[in-house]
XYZ file of C-alpha atoms in Angstrom:
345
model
C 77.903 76.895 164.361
C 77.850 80.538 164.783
C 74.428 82.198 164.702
C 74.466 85.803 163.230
C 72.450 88.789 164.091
C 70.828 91.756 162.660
C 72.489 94.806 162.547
C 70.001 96.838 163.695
C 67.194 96.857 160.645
C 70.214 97.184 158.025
C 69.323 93.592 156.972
C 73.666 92.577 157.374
C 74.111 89.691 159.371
C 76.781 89.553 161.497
C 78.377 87.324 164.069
C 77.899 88.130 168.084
C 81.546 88.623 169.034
C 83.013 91.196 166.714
C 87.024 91.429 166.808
C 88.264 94.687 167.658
C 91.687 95.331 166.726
C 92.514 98.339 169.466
C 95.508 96.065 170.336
C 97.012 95.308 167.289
C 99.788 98.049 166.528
C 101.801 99.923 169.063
C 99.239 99.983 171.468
C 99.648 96.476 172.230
C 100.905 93.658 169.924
C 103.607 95.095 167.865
C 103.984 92.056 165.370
C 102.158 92.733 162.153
C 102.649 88.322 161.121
C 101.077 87.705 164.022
C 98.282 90.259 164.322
C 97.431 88.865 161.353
C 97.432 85.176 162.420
C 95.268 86.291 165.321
C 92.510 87.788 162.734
C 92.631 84.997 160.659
C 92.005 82.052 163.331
C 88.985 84.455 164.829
C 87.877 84.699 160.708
C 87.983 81.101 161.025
C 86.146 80.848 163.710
C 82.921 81.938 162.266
C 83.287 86.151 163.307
C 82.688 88.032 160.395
C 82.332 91.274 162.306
C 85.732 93.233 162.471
C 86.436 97.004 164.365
C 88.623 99.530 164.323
C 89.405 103.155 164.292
C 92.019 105.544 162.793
C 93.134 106.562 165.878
C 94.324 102.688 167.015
C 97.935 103.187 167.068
C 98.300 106.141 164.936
C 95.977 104.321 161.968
C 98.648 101.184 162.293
C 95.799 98.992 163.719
C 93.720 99.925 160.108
C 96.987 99.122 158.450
C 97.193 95.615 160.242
C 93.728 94.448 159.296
C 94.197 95.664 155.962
C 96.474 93.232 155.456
C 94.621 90.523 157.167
C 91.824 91.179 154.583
C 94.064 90.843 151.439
C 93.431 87.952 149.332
C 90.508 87.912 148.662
C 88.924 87.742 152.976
C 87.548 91.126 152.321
C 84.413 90.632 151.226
C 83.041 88.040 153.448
C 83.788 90.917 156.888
C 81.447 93.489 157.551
C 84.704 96.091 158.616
C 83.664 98.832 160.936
C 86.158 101.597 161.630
C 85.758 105.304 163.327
C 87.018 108.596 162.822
C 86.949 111.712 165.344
C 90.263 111.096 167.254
C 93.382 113.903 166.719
C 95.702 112.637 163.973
C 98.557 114.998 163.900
C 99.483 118.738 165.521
C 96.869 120.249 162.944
C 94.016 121.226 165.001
C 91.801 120.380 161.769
C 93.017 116.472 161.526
C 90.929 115.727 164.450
C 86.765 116.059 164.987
C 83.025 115.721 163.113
C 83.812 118.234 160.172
C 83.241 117.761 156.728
C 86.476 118.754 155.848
C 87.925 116.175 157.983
C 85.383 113.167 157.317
C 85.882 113.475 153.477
C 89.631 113.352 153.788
C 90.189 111.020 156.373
C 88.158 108.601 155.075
C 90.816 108.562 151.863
C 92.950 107.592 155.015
C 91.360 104.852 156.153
C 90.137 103.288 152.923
C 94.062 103.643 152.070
C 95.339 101.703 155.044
C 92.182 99.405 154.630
C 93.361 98.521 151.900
C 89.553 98.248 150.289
C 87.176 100.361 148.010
C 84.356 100.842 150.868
C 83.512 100.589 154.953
C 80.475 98.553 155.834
C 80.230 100.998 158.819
C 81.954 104.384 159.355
C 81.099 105.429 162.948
C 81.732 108.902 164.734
C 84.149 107.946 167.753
C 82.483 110.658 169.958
C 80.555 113.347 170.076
C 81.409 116.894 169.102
C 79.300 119.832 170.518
C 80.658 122.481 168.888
C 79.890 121.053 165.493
C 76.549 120.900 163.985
C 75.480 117.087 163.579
C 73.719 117.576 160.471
C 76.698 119.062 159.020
C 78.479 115.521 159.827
C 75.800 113.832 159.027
C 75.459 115.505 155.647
C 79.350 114.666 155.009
C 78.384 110.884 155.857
C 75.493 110.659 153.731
C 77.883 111.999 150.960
C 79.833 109.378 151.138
C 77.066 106.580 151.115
C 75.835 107.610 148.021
C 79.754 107.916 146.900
C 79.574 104.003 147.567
C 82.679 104.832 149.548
C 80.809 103.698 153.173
C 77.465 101.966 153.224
C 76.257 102.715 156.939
C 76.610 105.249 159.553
C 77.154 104.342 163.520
C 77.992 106.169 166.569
C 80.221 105.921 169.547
C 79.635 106.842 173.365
C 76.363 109.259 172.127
C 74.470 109.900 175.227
C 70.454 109.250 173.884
C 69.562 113.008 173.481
C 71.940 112.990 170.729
C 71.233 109.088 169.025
C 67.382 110.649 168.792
C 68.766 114.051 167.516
C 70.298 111.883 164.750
C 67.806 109.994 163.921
C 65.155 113.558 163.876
C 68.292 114.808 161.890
C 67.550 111.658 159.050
C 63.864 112.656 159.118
C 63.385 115.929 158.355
C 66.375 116.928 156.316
C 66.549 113.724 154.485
C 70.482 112.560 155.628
C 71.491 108.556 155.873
C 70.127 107.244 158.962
C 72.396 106.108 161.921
C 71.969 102.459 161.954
C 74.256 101.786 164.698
C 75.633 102.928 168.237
C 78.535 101.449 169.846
C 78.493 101.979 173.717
C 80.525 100.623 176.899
C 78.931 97.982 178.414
C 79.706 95.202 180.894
C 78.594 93.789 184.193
C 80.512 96.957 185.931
C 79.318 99.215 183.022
C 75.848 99.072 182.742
C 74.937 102.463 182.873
C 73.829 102.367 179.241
C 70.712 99.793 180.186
C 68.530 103.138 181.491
C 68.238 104.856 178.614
C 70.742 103.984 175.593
C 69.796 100.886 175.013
C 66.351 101.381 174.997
C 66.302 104.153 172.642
C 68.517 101.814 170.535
C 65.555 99.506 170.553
C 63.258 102.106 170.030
C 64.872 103.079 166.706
C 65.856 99.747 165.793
C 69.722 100.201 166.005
C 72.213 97.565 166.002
C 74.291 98.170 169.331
C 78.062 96.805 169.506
C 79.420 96.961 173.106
C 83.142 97.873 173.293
C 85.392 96.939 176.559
C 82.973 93.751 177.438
C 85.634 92.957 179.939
C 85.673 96.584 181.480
C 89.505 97.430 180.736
C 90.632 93.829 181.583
C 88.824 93.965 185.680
C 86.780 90.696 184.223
C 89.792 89.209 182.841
C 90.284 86.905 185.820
C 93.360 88.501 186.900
C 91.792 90.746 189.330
C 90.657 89.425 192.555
C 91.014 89.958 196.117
C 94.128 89.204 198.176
C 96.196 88.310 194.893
C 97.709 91.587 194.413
C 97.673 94.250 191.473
C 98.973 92.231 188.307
C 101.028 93.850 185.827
C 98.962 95.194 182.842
C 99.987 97.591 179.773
C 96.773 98.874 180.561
C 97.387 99.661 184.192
C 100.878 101.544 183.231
C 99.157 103.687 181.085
C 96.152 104.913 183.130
C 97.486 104.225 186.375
C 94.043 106.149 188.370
C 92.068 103.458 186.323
C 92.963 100.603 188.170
C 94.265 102.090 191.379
C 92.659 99.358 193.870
C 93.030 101.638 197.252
C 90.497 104.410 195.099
C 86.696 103.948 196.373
C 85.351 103.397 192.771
C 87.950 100.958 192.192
C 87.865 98.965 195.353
C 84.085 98.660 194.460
C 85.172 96.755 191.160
C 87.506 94.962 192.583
C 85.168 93.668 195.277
C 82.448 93.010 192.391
C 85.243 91.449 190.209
C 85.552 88.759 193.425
C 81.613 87.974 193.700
C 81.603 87.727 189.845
C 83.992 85.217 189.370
C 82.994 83.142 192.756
C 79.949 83.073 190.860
C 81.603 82.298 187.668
C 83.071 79.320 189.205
C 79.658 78.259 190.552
C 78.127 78.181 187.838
C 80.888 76.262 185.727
C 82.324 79.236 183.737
C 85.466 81.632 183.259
C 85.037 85.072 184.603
C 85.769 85.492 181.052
C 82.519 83.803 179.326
C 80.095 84.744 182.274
C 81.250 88.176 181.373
C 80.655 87.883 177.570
C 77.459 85.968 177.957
C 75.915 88.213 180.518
C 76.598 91.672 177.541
C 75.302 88.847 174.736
C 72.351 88.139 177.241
C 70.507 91.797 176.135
C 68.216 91.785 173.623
C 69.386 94.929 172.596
C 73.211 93.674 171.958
C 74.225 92.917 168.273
C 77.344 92.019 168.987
C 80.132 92.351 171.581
C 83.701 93.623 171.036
C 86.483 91.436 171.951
C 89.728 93.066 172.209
C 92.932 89.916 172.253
C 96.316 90.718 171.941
C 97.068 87.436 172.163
C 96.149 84.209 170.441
C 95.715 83.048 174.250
C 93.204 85.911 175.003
C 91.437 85.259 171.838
C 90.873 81.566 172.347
C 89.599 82.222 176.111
C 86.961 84.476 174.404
C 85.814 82.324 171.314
C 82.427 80.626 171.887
C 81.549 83.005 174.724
C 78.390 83.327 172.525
C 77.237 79.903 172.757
C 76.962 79.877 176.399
C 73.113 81.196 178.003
C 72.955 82.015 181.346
C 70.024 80.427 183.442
C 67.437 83.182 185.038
C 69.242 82.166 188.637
C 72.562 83.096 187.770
C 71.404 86.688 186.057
C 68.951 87.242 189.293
C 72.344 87.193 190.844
C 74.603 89.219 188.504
C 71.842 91.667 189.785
C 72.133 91.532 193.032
C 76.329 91.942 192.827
C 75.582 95.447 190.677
C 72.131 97.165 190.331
C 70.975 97.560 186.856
C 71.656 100.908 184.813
C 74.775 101.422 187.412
C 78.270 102.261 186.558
C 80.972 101.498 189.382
C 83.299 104.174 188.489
C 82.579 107.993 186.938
C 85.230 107.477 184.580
C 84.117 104.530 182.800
C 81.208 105.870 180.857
C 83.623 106.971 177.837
C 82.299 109.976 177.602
C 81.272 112.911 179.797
C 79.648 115.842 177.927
C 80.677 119.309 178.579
C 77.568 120.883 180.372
C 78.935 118.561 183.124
C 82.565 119.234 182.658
C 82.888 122.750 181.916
C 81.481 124.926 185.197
C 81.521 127.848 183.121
C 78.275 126.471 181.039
C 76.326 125.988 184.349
C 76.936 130.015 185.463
C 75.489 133.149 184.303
C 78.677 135.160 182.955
C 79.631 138.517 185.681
C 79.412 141.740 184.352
């Protein structure tokens, strides 16, 4: 029996594990009949939570679980999706405007293939665009009845409180929701993110619980790099002879020895330990595969014992990220040297 959660203070339950669809589409599985078979056995399964984003194979992904939600499954999901990500050579189909949020959300309510969002989220952050004029475009569209909440992606916590000072004093929707990476290699969000979240009283969905696939299982020491569409595409990510990567792979190893200890997949210790934070709503699983799916699926039953997080400590300090790259986003005063130097005359 699945037991569902708050979403933040929103008063929506939903279920722990939340189905992202990132893989569905030409990113990953190509074969709409059985994209939709996958959504349907994790529907039945009691997750009632379902994510994606505009930019998931070109909007292909929204198309995919629009179809999965025909029929009359649509109104027992609470459907997330994002916008932010470039959508064509235009360099306005892309970004945090107001001219882009009011017509791509036409787009995605379109390939949705439904009259409303439960949660429209901003994928990332934008600098150069003023959040209240965003967040003025999103409340538009609440009172439209077109989306009913507003979340966030990879916002460092300067900018979640911003929103939520934003709300306050010039009377916008509030965010009720960030989604952040997190995951026994990612958990650089536990110093400040997630207890702002709690602060506030935001619902927190955690994407890439598995950290790209490195707690999949497939990773460990001596066995060799295994073939992943993941790995072809972003080759540095999962170069093993890199420092940052030879760290994972090394805490990958004492992970799943652990794992194995303590009667569990690398898979469900991984899932558990993100489900373990009283901050967590819900955690993102990403299958391609009915196979994947199934190894995830009642990840949220399991509770670690107090020994067996002491340890998960021990393998990687809390608030630490193993690799730079993994924190999903990196803002500019950190990026751009030219914001960190007094201009020459």
């Amino acid at each position: 029996m699945t037991e569902y959660r708050n979403l933040g203070r929103t008063g929506v339950k939903v279920s722990p594990l939340c189905l992202g669809t990132m893989m569905f589409g030409a990113r990953g599985n190509t074969d709409h009949a059985d994209s939709v078979r996958i959504i349907h056995h994790a529907l039945d399964s009691g997750i009632n939570f379902v994510d994606t984003a505009d930019v998931y194979s070109a909007g292909e992904s929204e198309t995919i679980v629009g179809k999965a939600l025909a029929g009359g499954r649509r109104d027992n999901v609470v459907l997330a999706t994002k916008f932010h990500g470039s959508l064509g050579s235009d360099p306005n189909e892309q970004g945090n405007s107001r001219r882009w949020i009011v017509r791509e959300v036409e787009n995605s309510l379109r390939r949705l293939g439904t009259d409303w969002i439960d949660l429209y989220q901003v994928h990332r952050p934008e600098p150069d665009t003023d959040f209240d004029e965003t967040l003025g475009a999103l409340s538009g569209l609440v009172q439209q009845g077109k989306i009913r909440y507003i979340g966030t992606s990879t916002f460092e916590p300067s900018a979640i409180v911003e929103g939520q000072w934003i709300a306050e004093r010039r009377g916008r929707e509030r965010v009720v929701a960030e989604q952040p990476p997190y995951s026994l290699l990612v958990r650089g969000i536990e110093r400040e993110v997630l207890p702002v979240a709690q602060q506030y009283g935001l619902g927190v969905l955690s994407w890439s619980p598995l950290a790209g696939g490195w707690l999949s299982g497939r990773y460990r020491q001596g066995a060799g790099q295994p073939a992943s569409s993941r790995a072809g595409g972003q080759a540095a990510r999962f170069d093993v002879t890199s420092p940052e990567n030879a760290a994972k792979l090394a805490a990958a190893e004492a992970l799943a020895q652990l794992a194995e200890e303590a009667g569990l997949t690398l898979v469900q210790l991984a899932l558990a330990f993100v489900l373990e934070h009283p901050a967590i709503t819900s955690a993102i699983i990403g299958p391609r595969t009915f196979e994947q799916l199934d190894s995830q699926l009642g990840a949220d039953k399991i509770r670690l014992t107090r020994d067996v997080l002491d340890r998960i400590d021990e393998i990687i300090l809390p608030g630490t990220n193993l690799s730079t790259r993994d924190a999903g986003y990196t803002p500019p005063s950190r990026t751009d040297s030219a914001l960190r130097r007094r201009p020459r005359n």
